[in-house]
Amino acid sequence: MTTDSIIEVRGLVKKFGEVEVLRGITENVRRGEVVAIIGPSGSGKSTFLRCLNLLEQPTEGSVIIDGVDITDRRTNINKLRQEMGMVFQHFNLFPHLKVIDNITLAPVKLKLEKDKTHARETAMRLLERVGLGDKAESYPVQLSGGQKQRIAIARALAMNPKIMLFDEPTSALDPEMVGEVLKVMADLAKEGMTMVIVTHEMGFAREVADRVLFMDGGIIAEQGPPEKLFSDPQNSRTKEFLSKVL
Amino acid sequence: MNGILLWFSEFGASFAESFEKNLIRQDRWLSLLRGLGMTVELTVGAILLGTVLGILLCLMKLSSVKPLSAFAKGYIRVFRGTPLVVQLLIIYFGVFGSIQALRFVPKEVAAIVAFGLNSGAYIAELLRGGIVSVDQGQVEAGRSLGLSSWQTMRYIVLPQGIKIAFPTYTQEFIVLIKETAIAGYIALEDLTKKGDIIRSRTFSPWLPLLTVAVIYLVITTALEIIFGRVERRLRESDNR
């Protein structure tokens, strides 16, 4: 165990009724590391990611974020979630709020920003950063999928998180919009953000990730640096999966 | 041709006579107007009480605290499963009639309570329908930002749920206006009762009650138009 781990997962098991979706996962993520999780559908990738911020309650095992055991009942999970941004496959922007209010809602309500004016300034900066400075006053329905996802990233960043979790961020996008979202994510990785990304974008995983986890049947079947895992997989399931998707 | 004209003139004369007898004489129009005032008072009182109650009941029913949700469930079952007239009678004669401290409370208060308690059950359900149809992803997005479950409800789910429930809510308001017509059961003189009183005095079967019906129709139609406008405003964020 390295002291530099920002995420430590110990013996994580998740059951939905009788179905064991995660069958004992132990894994660390270092500060500033970019980890991509790949694997066939139903292998537990999303469930694993969702256990990291307790959108799913683990059945067994512990998840330690920056030294705090989040599976401990005494932990203030709301406080911890502020430090972990999450980006969803279907964006989940708040349709009743303008883009700018989507971004400022949580920082204002959680008193992360001094006042609304400061929150708006931060939000505008983030919007510029994802290339959507002109969309502040739009409603989500007026945006394309790629734009929505970039707003969702900006919204998560407004909480100034230490970790960003991405749950298949480009899977619901039209192909021509995938690039603009991946670019924002690659920039984020370059700035040193700790990121855990469930993805089907093998090219992106190869280029941006420091490490790739291959999940199959509720366990991490194989892992390693992308160049190794993609060009010289050891596990037969990994080989089979990669032969299908690459 | 002549026959038709004659019929019209006779009809016109008898209509004018009936109009004078049923609406003008003894300021009967004023009596209807007072009745309308009572109808409005009952409706507005009941919708206010019903809305507050409905929101509470809805949150209770959605709550994970068992006794709260069980209470809300039972309440809604009872008030939606029995006739409103029966509820009105029980609350007026039973609750307000037999409890000493409530004996001298004005009748209309008892009626507002009865209509409000009933309306609360319906509003709770229509509101719940709106809330549960908000995508679960919205809750996850709110929670993942660190908002508490109450904050997520208050700032993300409720505004969207209310918007979805709004058309049904306005319908409930319009239904309530018509339902207060049973207030005559406890001798309250609302619009319907006033019309019926005129009928019993003038023995005219048509004009007083038709006038009452037209007044209801004008009000409900006007409200439909107003609510329709508000609905379009609410949909602003859905427009491309």
Short mmCIF file of C-alpha atoms in Angstrom, two decimals:
data_model
loop_
_atom_site.label_atom_id
_atom_site.label_comp_id
_atom_site.label_asym_id
_atom_site.label_seq_id
_atom_site.Cartn_x
_atom_site.Cartn_y
_atom_site.Cartn_z
CA MET A 1 0.00 0.00 0.00
CA THR A 2 1.50 3.27 -1.08
CA THR A 3 0.81 6.30 1.05
CA ASP A 4 0.06 8.26 -2.09
CA SER A 5 -3.17 6.38 -2.80
CA ILE A 6 -6.14 8.69 -2.99
CA ILE A 7 -8.58 5.81 -3.56
CA GLU A 8 -8.15 2.49 -1.76
CA VAL A 9 -10.64 -0.26 -2.35
CA ARG A 10 -10.50 -3.33 -0.12
CA GLY A 11 -12.43 -6.53 -0.78
CA LEU A 12 -15.32 -4.76 -2.42
CA VAL A 13 -18.40 -6.94 -2.95
CA LYS A 14 -21.71 -5.70 -4.29
CA LYS A 15 -24.81 -7.86 -4.53
CA PHE A 16 -28.15 -6.93 -6.03
CA GLY A 17 -30.37 -9.42 -4.26
CA GLU A 18 -28.82 -12.78 -5.06
CA VAL A 19 -26.77 -11.50 -7.95
CA GLU A 20 -23.16 -10.83 -7.12
CA VAL A 21 -22.09 -8.02 -9.42
CA LEU A 22 -18.73 -7.26 -7.79
CA ARG A 23 -16.93 -10.28 -6.39
CA GLY A 24 -14.13 -8.88 -4.30
CA ILE A 25 -12.15 -6.00 -5.72
CA THR A 26 -8.98 -4.65 -4.14
CA GLU A 27 -7.39 -1.75 -5.94
CA ASN A 28 -5.58 1.52 -5.35
CA VAL A 29 -5.56 4.70 -7.37
CA ARG A 30 -2.68 7.12 -6.92
CA ARG A 31 -3.08 10.87 -6.66
CA GLY A 32 -3.03 12.31 -10.16
CA GLU A 33 -3.41 8.93 -11.81
CA VAL A 34 -5.74 8.40 -14.75
CA VAL A 35 -7.30 4.96 -14.67
CA ALA A 36 -9.45 3.60 -17.45
CA ILE A 37 -11.80 0.69 -16.76
CA ILE A 38 -12.73 -1.45 -19.73
CA GLY A 39 -14.57 -4.71 -20.09
CA PRO A 40 -17.68 -6.33 -21.55
CA SER A 41 -21.10 -5.02 -20.55
CA GLY A 42 -22.37 -6.57 -17.35
CA SER A 43 -18.86 -7.02 -16.01
CA GLY A 44 -19.51 -4.58 -13.14
CA LYS A 45 -17.53 -1.55 -14.39
CA SER A 46 -20.24 1.02 -13.70
CA THR A 47 -21.22 -0.58 -10.41
CA PHE A 48 -17.59 -0.42 -9.30
CA LEU A 49 -17.39 3.25 -10.21
CA ARG A 50 -20.68 4.01 -8.47
CA CYS A 51 -19.45 2.33 -5.29
CA LEU A 52 -16.60 4.84 -5.18
CA ASN A 53 -18.98 7.70 -4.33
CA LEU A 54 -21.61 5.51 -2.71
CA LEU A 55 -24.25 5.90 -5.38
CA GLU A 56 -24.27 2.18 -4.75
CA GLN A 57 -23.83 0.96 -1.21
CA PRO A 58 -21.16 -1.78 -1.12
CA THR A 59 -22.35 -5.06 0.36
CA GLU A 60 -18.93 -5.88 1.78
CA GLY A 61 -15.49 -4.35 1.87
CA SER A 62 -14.34 -0.79 2.28
CA VAL A 63 -13.64 2.21 0.11
CA ILE A 64 -11.16 4.72 1.47
CA ILE A 65 -11.03 8.11 -0.20
CA ASP A 66 -8.12 10.31 0.77
CA GLY A 67 -7.76 8.50 4.08
CA VAL A 68 -11.47 8.50 4.96
CA ASP A 69 -13.45 5.26 4.99
CA ILE A 70 -16.64 6.22 3.17
CA THR A 71 -18.36 2.94 4.00
CA ASP A 72 -18.17 3.92 7.67
CA ARG A 73 -21.64 5.05 8.75
CA ARG A 74 -20.19 8.04 10.60
CA THR A 75 -18.61 9.50 7.50
CA ASN A 76 -20.37 12.56 6.11
CA ILE A 77 -20.90 11.27 2.62
CA ASN A 78 -22.29 14.56 1.28
CA LYS A 79 -19.08 16.30 2.24
CA LEU A 80 -17.04 13.58 0.58
CA ARG A 81 -19.04 13.64 -2.61
CA GLN A 82 -18.22 17.32 -2.97
CA GLU A 83 -14.63 16.26 -3.49
CA MET A 84 -15.51 13.68 -6.14
CA GLY A 85 -17.06 14.91 -9.34
CA MET A 86 -19.10 12.48 -11.38
CA VAL A 87 -19.97 12.57 -15.06
CA PHE A 88 -22.78 10.33 -16.30
CA GLN A 89 -23.48 8.59 -19.56
CA HIS A 90 -26.75 10.50 -19.98
CA PHE A 91 -25.34 13.85 -18.77
CA ASN A 92 -28.12 14.36 -16.20
CA LEU A 93 -28.09 18.12 -16.58
CA PHE A 94 -30.92 19.81 -14.69
CA PRO A 95 -33.39 20.62 -17.47
CA HIS A 96 -35.26 23.28 -15.50
CA LEU A 97 -32.16 25.40 -14.99
CA LYS A 98 -30.09 27.47 -17.37
CA VAL A 99 -26.56 26.24 -18.04
CA ILE A 100 -25.05 28.80 -15.68
CA ASP A 101 -27.45 27.80 -12.89
CA ASN A 102 -26.73 24.13 -13.48
CA ILE A 103 -23.14 24.92 -12.64
CA THR A 104 -23.67 27.33 -9.74
CA LEU A 105 -26.48 25.47 -7.94
CA ALA A 106 -24.38 23.15 -5.81
CA PRO A 107 -21.50 25.57 -5.05
CA VAL A 108 -24.00 28.21 -3.92
CA LYS A 109 -26.26 25.90 -1.90
CA LEU A 110 -23.29 24.20 -0.27
CA LYS A 111 -21.65 27.55 0.45
CA LEU A 112 -18.53 26.64 -1.47
CA GLU A 113 -18.55 30.09 -2.98
CA LYS A 114 -18.83 33.30 -0.98
CA ASP A 115 -21.85 34.47 -2.94
CA LYS A 116 -23.69 34.10 -6.19
CA THR A 117 -21.48 36.59 -8.02
CA HIS A 118 -18.33 34.65 -7.23
CA ALA A 119 -20.01 31.38 -8.16
CA ARG A 120 -20.98 32.88 -11.54
CA GLU A 121 -17.45 34.06 -12.17
CA THR A 122 -16.10 30.59 -11.46
CA ALA A 123 -18.79 29.06 -13.64
CA MET A 124 -18.00 31.40 -16.52
CA ARG A 125 -14.33 30.52 -16.26
CA LEU A 126 -15.19 26.82 -16.41
CA LEU A 127 -17.52 27.38 -19.35
CA GLU A 128 -14.72 29.13 -21.24
CA ARG A 129 -12.46 26.24 -20.41
CA VAL A 130 -14.81 23.68 -21.98
CA GLY A 131 -15.35 26.05 -24.90
CA LEU A 132 -18.95 26.98 -24.16
CA GLY A 133 -18.72 30.49 -22.78
CA ASP A 134 -21.54 31.61 -25.06
CA LYS A 135 -24.04 29.05 -23.73
CA ALA A 136 -24.39 30.32 -20.16
CA GLU A 137 -27.95 31.53 -20.64
CA SER A 138 -29.15 28.53 -22.67
CA TYR A 139 -31.29 25.72 -21.36
CA PRO A 140 -29.89 22.17 -21.63
CA VAL A 141 -32.50 21.16 -24.22
CA GLN A 142 -31.00 23.71 -26.61
CA LEU A 143 -27.60 22.00 -26.58
CA SER A 144 -26.13 19.08 -28.50
CA GLY A 145 -25.08 15.93 -26.67
CA GLY A 146 -21.41 16.85 -26.80
CA GLN A 147 -22.15 20.30 -25.43
CA LYS A 148 -24.30 18.84 -22.65
CA GLN A 149 -21.53 16.51 -21.59
CA ARG A 150 -18.98 19.32 -21.55
CA ILE A 151 -21.37 21.34 -19.37
CA ALA A 152 -21.73 18.32 -17.09
CA ILE A 153 -17.95 18.21 -16.74
CA ALA A 154 -17.85 21.93 -15.96
CA ARG A 155 -20.61 21.44 -13.39
CA ALA A 156 -18.60 18.73 -11.64
CA LEU A 157 -15.42 20.84 -11.78
CA ALA A 158 -17.21 23.76 -10.13
CA MET A 159 -17.04 21.81 -6.87
CA ASN A 160 -13.27 21.87 -7.19
CA PRO A 161 -13.03 18.09 -6.77
CA LYS A 162 -9.93 16.05 -6.05
CA ILE A 163 -11.19 13.13 -8.09
CA MET A 164 -13.31 12.89 -11.21
CA LEU A 165 -15.35 9.79 -11.98
CA PHE A 166 -16.58 9.24 -15.54
CA ASP A 167 -19.26 6.66 -16.26
CA GLU A 168 -19.14 5.97 -20.01
CA PRO A 169 -19.11 9.70 -20.77
CA THR A 170 -19.18 9.32 -24.55
CA SER A 171 -21.42 6.29 -24.97
CA ALA A 172 -24.60 8.28 -25.53
CA LEU A 173 -23.01 10.70 -28.00
CA ASP A 174 -23.22 10.87 -31.76
CA PRO A 175 -19.81 9.83 -33.14
CA GLU A 176 -18.91 13.33 -34.34
CA MET A 177 -19.28 14.70 -30.81
CA VAL A 178 -17.11 12.17 -29.02
CA GLY A 179 -13.91 14.03 -29.85
CA GLU A 180 -14.85 17.33 -28.22
CA VAL A 181 -15.66 15.59 -24.92
CA LEU A 182 -12.52 13.44 -24.97
CA LYS A 183 -10.44 16.55 -25.59
CA VAL A 184 -11.80 18.23 -22.47
CA MET A 185 -11.05 15.06 -20.52
CA ALA A 186 -7.54 14.78 -21.95
CA ASP A 187 -6.85 18.40 -20.93
CA LEU A 188 -8.07 17.62 -17.46
CA ALA A 189 -5.76 14.60 -17.27
CA LYS A 190 -2.84 16.75 -18.37
CA GLU A 191 -3.52 19.17 -15.52
CA GLY A 192 -3.02 16.34 -13.07
CA MET A 193 -6.59 15.51 -12.08
CA THR A 194 -7.12 12.06 -10.60
CA MET A 195 -9.56 10.36 -12.93
CA VAL A 196 -11.35 7.03 -13.04
CA ILE A 197 -13.02 6.48 -16.38
CA VAL A 198 -15.31 3.68 -17.44
CA THR A 199 -15.07 3.74 -21.18
CA HIS A 200 -15.43 1.94 -24.48
CA GLU A 201 -13.05 4.36 -26.19
CA MET A 202 -9.99 2.12 -26.42
CA GLY A 203 -8.00 4.70 -28.37
CA PHE A 204 -8.61 7.25 -25.65
CA ALA A 205 -7.76 4.78 -22.88
CA ARG A 206 -4.54 3.95 -24.66
CA GLU A 207 -3.50 7.56 -25.10
CA VAL A 208 -4.63 9.21 -21.89
CA ALA A 209 -4.76 6.54 -19.19
CA ASP A 210 -1.79 5.75 -16.98
CA ARG A 211 -3.28 2.37 -16.23
CA VAL A 212 -6.05 0.24 -17.65
CA LEU A 213 -8.18 -2.17 -15.64
CA PHE A 214 -9.92 -4.95 -17.50
CA MET A 215 -13.00 -6.11 -15.62
CA ASP A 216 -14.82 -9.33 -16.29
CA GLY A 217 -17.44 -11.14 -14.21
CA GLY A 218 -17.20 -8.79 -11.25
CA ILE A 219 -13.44 -8.88 -10.77
CA ILE A 220 -10.45 -7.09 -12.22
CA ALA A 221 -9.19 -9.82 -14.49
CA GLU A 222 -6.11 -7.99 -15.67
CA GLN A 223 -4.51 -4.59 -15.36
CA GLY A 224 -1.47 -2.73 -16.47
CA PRO A 225 -0.15 0.24 -18.40
CA PRO A 226 -2.15 0.67 -21.62
CA GLU A 227 0.68 -0.10 -24.04
CA LYS A 228 1.25 -3.42 -22.26
CA LEU A 229 -2.39 -4.39 -21.78
CA PHE A 230 -3.46 -3.54 -25.29
CA SER A 231 -0.52 -5.02 -27.18
CA ASP A 232 0.35 -7.95 -24.98
CA PRO A 233 -2.65 -9.06 -22.89
CA GLN A 234 -2.03 -12.09 -20.67
CA ASN A 235 -5.52 -13.15 -19.64
CA SER A 236 -7.48 -15.13 -22.22
CA ARG A 237 -10.66 -13.11 -21.50
CA THR A 238 -8.76 -9.89 -22.08
CA LYS A 239 -7.47 -11.22 -25.38
CA GLU A 240 -10.94 -12.26 -26.43
CA PHE A 241 -12.47 -8.91 -25.45
CA LEU A 242 -9.77 -6.87 -27.14
CA SER A 243 -10.00 -8.93 -30.31
CA LYS A 244 -13.65 -7.96 -30.53
CA VAL A 245 -13.32 -4.25 -29.86
CA LEU A 246 -10.02 -3.27 -31.40
CA MET B 1 -93.15 32.50 -41.23
CA ASN B 2 -95.52 34.53 -39.17
CA GLY B 3 -95.88 31.63 -36.77
CA ILE B 4 -92.17 31.58 -36.06
CA LEU B 5 -92.04 35.30 -35.42
CA LEU B 6 -94.99 35.02 -33.14
CA TRP B 7 -93.32 32.20 -31.24
CA PHE B 8 -90.19 34.26 -30.86
CA SER B 9 -92.05 37.30 -29.59
CA GLU B 10 -93.97 35.18 -27.13
CA PHE B 11 -90.80 33.46 -26.04
CA GLY B 12 -89.07 36.83 -25.74
CA ALA B 13 -91.85 38.22 -23.62
CA SER B 14 -91.94 35.20 -21.32
CA PHE B 15 -88.13 35.19 -21.08
CA ALA B 16 -88.10 38.86 -20.07
CA GLU B 17 -90.78 38.15 -17.49
CA SER B 18 -88.93 35.17 -16.12
CA PHE B 19 -85.67 37.13 -16.08
CA GLU B 20 -87.29 39.92 -14.08
CA LYS B 21 -88.89 37.49 -11.65
CA ASN B 22 -85.86 35.30 -11.03
CA LEU B 23 -82.97 37.74 -11.13
CA ILE B 24 -84.15 41.33 -10.71
CA ARG B 25 -87.02 41.14 -8.25
CA GLN B 26 -85.95 41.34 -4.61
CA ASP B 27 -82.36 41.83 -5.80
CA ARG B 28 -82.07 38.13 -6.51
CA TRP B 29 -78.99 38.73 -8.71
CA LEU B 30 -77.30 40.13 -5.63
CA SER B 31 -78.16 36.99 -3.74
CA LEU B 32 -76.52 34.90 -6.48
CA LEU B 33 -73.49 37.15 -6.33
CA ARG B 34 -73.21 36.57 -2.57
CA GLY B 35 -73.48 32.85 -3.23
CA LEU B 36 -70.68 33.14 -5.74
CA GLY B 37 -68.64 34.91 -3.07
CA MET B 38 -69.16 31.95 -0.76
CA THR B 39 -68.20 29.49 -3.51
CA VAL B 40 -64.99 31.40 -4.14
CA GLU B 41 -64.24 31.60 -0.43
CA LEU B 42 -64.71 27.85 0.01
CA THR B 43 -62.67 27.00 -3.06
CA VAL B 44 -59.75 29.28 -2.30
CA GLY B 45 -59.67 28.23 1.35
CA ALA B 46 -59.81 24.57 0.44
CA ILE B 47 -57.16 24.75 -2.27
CA LEU B 48 -54.76 26.54 0.11
CA LEU B 49 -55.33 24.02 2.90
CA GLY B 50 -55.29 21.15 0.40
CA THR B 51 -52.05 22.27 -1.18
CA VAL B 52 -50.16 22.58 2.10
CA LEU B 53 -51.59 19.27 3.26
CA GLY B 54 -50.97 17.65 -0.12
CA ILE B 55 -47.29 18.61 -0.12
CA LEU B 56 -46.88 17.26 3.42
CA LEU B 57 -48.72 14.03 2.66
CA CYS B 58 -46.78 13.55 -0.55
CA LEU B 59 -43.43 13.95 1.21
CA MET B 60 -44.64 11.65 3.96
CA LYS B 61 -45.71 9.00 1.48
CA LEU B 62 -42.35 9.20 -0.29
CA SER B 63 -40.47 9.16 3.02
CA SER B 64 -38.47 6.12 4.02
CA VAL B 65 -39.76 6.51 7.58
CA LYS B 66 -42.34 3.71 7.77
CA PRO B 67 -44.94 5.24 10.14
CA LEU B 68 -45.03 8.44 8.07
CA SER B 69 -45.58 6.69 4.76
CA ALA B 70 -48.11 4.32 6.31
CA PHE B 71 -50.08 7.24 7.73
CA ALA B 72 -50.09 9.08 4.40
CA LYS B 73 -51.17 5.93 2.60
CA GLY B 74 -54.05 5.33 4.98
CA TYR B 75 -55.12 8.96 4.87
CA ILE B 76 -55.18 9.02 1.10
CA ARG B 77 -57.10 5.75 0.94
CA VAL B 78 -59.79 6.99 3.33
CA PHE B 79 -60.30 10.39 1.76
CA ARG B 80 -60.28 9.16 -1.82
CA GLY B 81 -62.33 6.09 -1.06
CA THR B 82 -65.38 7.73 0.53
CA PRO B 83 -67.86 10.25 -0.89
CA LEU B 84 -67.01 13.88 -0.32
CA VAL B 85 -70.57 14.59 0.85
CA VAL B 86 -70.20 11.99 3.58
CA GLN B 87 -66.88 13.53 4.63
CA LEU B 88 -68.46 16.97 4.72
CA LEU B 89 -71.34 15.75 6.88
CA ILE B 90 -69.07 13.85 9.26
CA ILE B 91 -66.73 16.78 9.67
CA TYR B 92 -69.52 19.32 10.12
CA PHE B 93 -71.95 17.38 12.32
CA GLY B 94 -69.43 15.01 13.82
CA VAL B 95 -66.16 16.80 14.38
CA PHE B 96 -67.32 20.42 14.52
CA GLY B 97 -70.74 19.62 15.96
CA SER B 98 -69.73 17.44 18.86
CA ILE B 99 -66.46 18.93 20.05
CA GLN B 100 -67.30 21.71 22.46
CA ALA B 101 -64.41 23.97 21.53
CA LEU B 102 -65.38 23.84 17.86
CA ARG B 103 -69.13 24.37 18.33
CA PHE B 104 -69.13 28.06 17.49
CA VAL B 105 -66.70 28.01 14.62
CA PRO B 106 -68.48 29.38 11.52
CA LYS B 107 -69.93 26.79 9.16
CA GLU B 108 -67.80 27.87 6.25
CA VAL B 109 -64.67 27.04 8.23
CA ALA B 110 -65.95 23.50 8.73
CA ALA B 111 -66.65 23.27 5.01
CA ILE B 112 -63.20 24.62 4.09
CA VAL B 113 -61.64 22.05 6.41
CA ALA B 114 -63.69 19.23 4.87
CA PHE B 115 -62.95 20.25 1.28
CA GLY B 116 -59.31 20.95 2.14
CA LEU B 117 -58.76 17.60 3.84
CA ASN B 118 -60.27 15.85 0.84
CA SER B 119 -58.37 17.89 -1.70
CA GLY B 120 -55.13 17.27 0.20
CA ALA B 121 -55.40 13.55 -0.55
CA TYR B 122 -55.81 14.16 -4.28
CA ILE B 123 -53.09 16.80 -4.44
CA ALA B 124 -50.68 14.49 -2.59
CA GLU B 125 -51.18 11.82 -5.22
CA LEU B 126 -50.93 14.07 -8.26
CA LEU B 127 -47.82 15.66 -6.82
CA ARG B 128 -46.31 12.26 -6.12
CA GLY B 129 -47.04 11.27 -9.69
CA GLY B 130 -45.03 14.28 -10.86
CA ILE B 131 -42.15 13.62 -8.50
CA VAL B 132 -41.70 9.93 -9.28
CA SER B 133 -41.70 10.64 -12.99
CA VAL B 134 -38.56 12.78 -12.60
CA ASP B 135 -35.63 10.75 -13.92
CA GLN B 136 -33.62 9.00 -11.21
CA GLY B 137 -30.48 10.32 -12.92
CA GLN B 138 -31.45 13.78 -11.68
CA VAL B 139 -31.26 12.57 -8.10
CA GLU B 140 -27.91 10.90 -8.75
CA ALA B 141 -26.54 14.05 -10.33
CA GLY B 142 -27.63 16.12 -7.34
CA ARG B 143 -26.30 13.68 -4.78
CA SER B 144 -23.00 13.25 -6.64
CA LEU B 145 -22.45 17.00 -6.32
CA GLY B 146 -22.71 16.64 -2.57
CA LEU B 147 -26.24 17.97 -2.12
CA SER B 148 -28.17 16.30 0.68
CA SER B 149 -31.23 14.27 -0.16
CA TRP B 150 -33.45 17.12 1.03
CA GLN B 151 -31.54 19.71 -1.03
CA THR B 152 -31.76 17.44 -4.05
CA MET B 153 -35.49 17.14 -3.51
CA ARG B 154 -35.95 20.85 -2.92
CA TYR B 155 -33.85 22.30 -5.74
CA ILE B 156 -33.82 19.58 -8.39
CA VAL B 157 -36.66 17.08 -8.10
CA LEU B 158 -39.51 19.22 -6.73
CA PRO B 159 -39.27 22.00 -9.33
CA GLN B 160 -39.40 19.43 -12.12
CA GLY B 161 -42.06 17.30 -10.43
CA ILE B 162 -44.28 20.32 -9.79
CA LYS B 163 -43.98 21.32 -13.41
CA ILE B 164 -45.08 17.86 -14.50
CA ALA B 165 -47.92 17.84 -11.97
CA PHE B 166 -49.10 21.40 -12.71
CA PRO B 167 -51.74 20.60 -15.36
CA THR B 168 -53.33 17.98 -13.09
CA TYR B 169 -53.16 20.41 -10.18
CA THR B 170 -55.07 23.10 -12.07
CA GLN B 171 -57.61 20.43 -12.96
CA GLU B 172 -58.00 19.70 -9.25
CA PHE B 173 -58.64 23.39 -8.64
CA ILE B 174 -61.39 23.42 -11.25
CA VAL B 175 -62.90 20.20 -9.88
CA LEU B 176 -62.89 21.77 -6.43
CA ILE B 177 -64.89 24.79 -7.60
CA LYS B 178 -67.61 22.45 -8.81
CA GLU B 179 -67.42 20.16 -5.80
CA THR B 180 -68.12 22.98 -3.35
CA ALA B 181 -71.64 22.92 -4.82
CA ILE B 182 -72.50 20.35 -2.16
CA ALA B 183 -71.99 22.93 0.60
CA GLY B 184 -75.79 23.27 0.68
CA TYR B 185 -75.88 19.95 2.53
CA ILE B 186 -74.80 21.80 5.65
CA ALA B 187 -77.04 24.78 4.82
CA LEU B 188 -74.23 26.93 3.54
CA GLU B 189 -75.48 29.35 0.91
CA ASP B 190 -73.06 29.01 -1.93
CA LEU B 191 -73.83 29.74 -5.56
CA THR B 192 -75.70 26.48 -6.14
CA LYS B 193 -77.74 26.77 -2.96
CA LYS B 194 -78.69 30.38 -3.76
CA GLY B 195 -79.87 29.36 -7.20
CA ASP B 196 -81.90 26.57 -5.71
CA ILE B 197 -83.44 28.91 -3.16
CA ILE B 198 -84.58 31.20 -5.98
CA ARG B 199 -86.01 28.20 -7.82
CA SER B 200 -88.01 27.15 -4.78
CA ARG B 201 -89.44 30.65 -4.37
CA THR B 202 -90.28 31.42 -8.02
CA PHE B 203 -91.10 27.88 -9.10
CA SER B 204 -89.07 28.48 -12.26
CA PRO B 205 -87.29 25.25 -13.12
CA TRP B 206 -85.01 26.72 -15.77
CA LEU B 207 -83.70 30.21 -15.35
CA PRO B 208 -82.19 30.24 -11.85
CA LEU B 209 -80.35 26.96 -12.25
CA LEU B 210 -79.24 27.68 -15.81
CA THR B 211 -77.86 31.01 -14.61
CA VAL B 212 -75.93 29.18 -11.92
CA ALA B 213 -74.60 26.68 -14.47
CA VAL B 214 -73.50 29.48 -16.81
CA ILE B 215 -71.66 31.26 -13.99
CA TYR B 216 -69.73 28.06 -13.16
CA LEU B 217 -68.97 27.55 -16.83
CA VAL B 218 -67.65 31.10 -17.29
CA ILE B 219 -65.39 30.76 -14.25
CA THR B 220 -64.00 27.34 -15.14
CA THR B 221 -63.44 28.38 -18.76
CA ALA B 222 -61.64 31.56 -17.70
CA LEU B 223 -59.44 29.55 -15.35
CA GLU B 224 -58.62 27.00 -18.04
CA ILE B 225 -57.42 29.82 -20.27
CA ILE B 226 -55.33 31.42 -17.52
CA PHE B 227 -53.81 28.10 -16.42
CA GLY B 228 -53.05 27.24 -20.05
CA ARG B 229 -50.99 30.44 -20.31
CA VAL B 230 -49.10 29.69 -17.10
CA GLU B 231 -48.41 26.17 -18.35
CA ARG B 232 -46.84 27.55 -21.52
CA ARG B 233 -44.64 29.82 -19.41
CA LEU B 234 -43.55 26.86 -17.32
CA ARG B 235 -42.56 24.95 -20.43
CA GLU B 236 -40.12 27.70 -21.36
CA SER B 237 -37.08 25.55 -20.54
CA ASP B 238 -38.39 22.74 -22.77
CA ASN B 239 -38.40 24.87 -25.90
CA ARG B 240 -35.59 24.70 -28.34
#
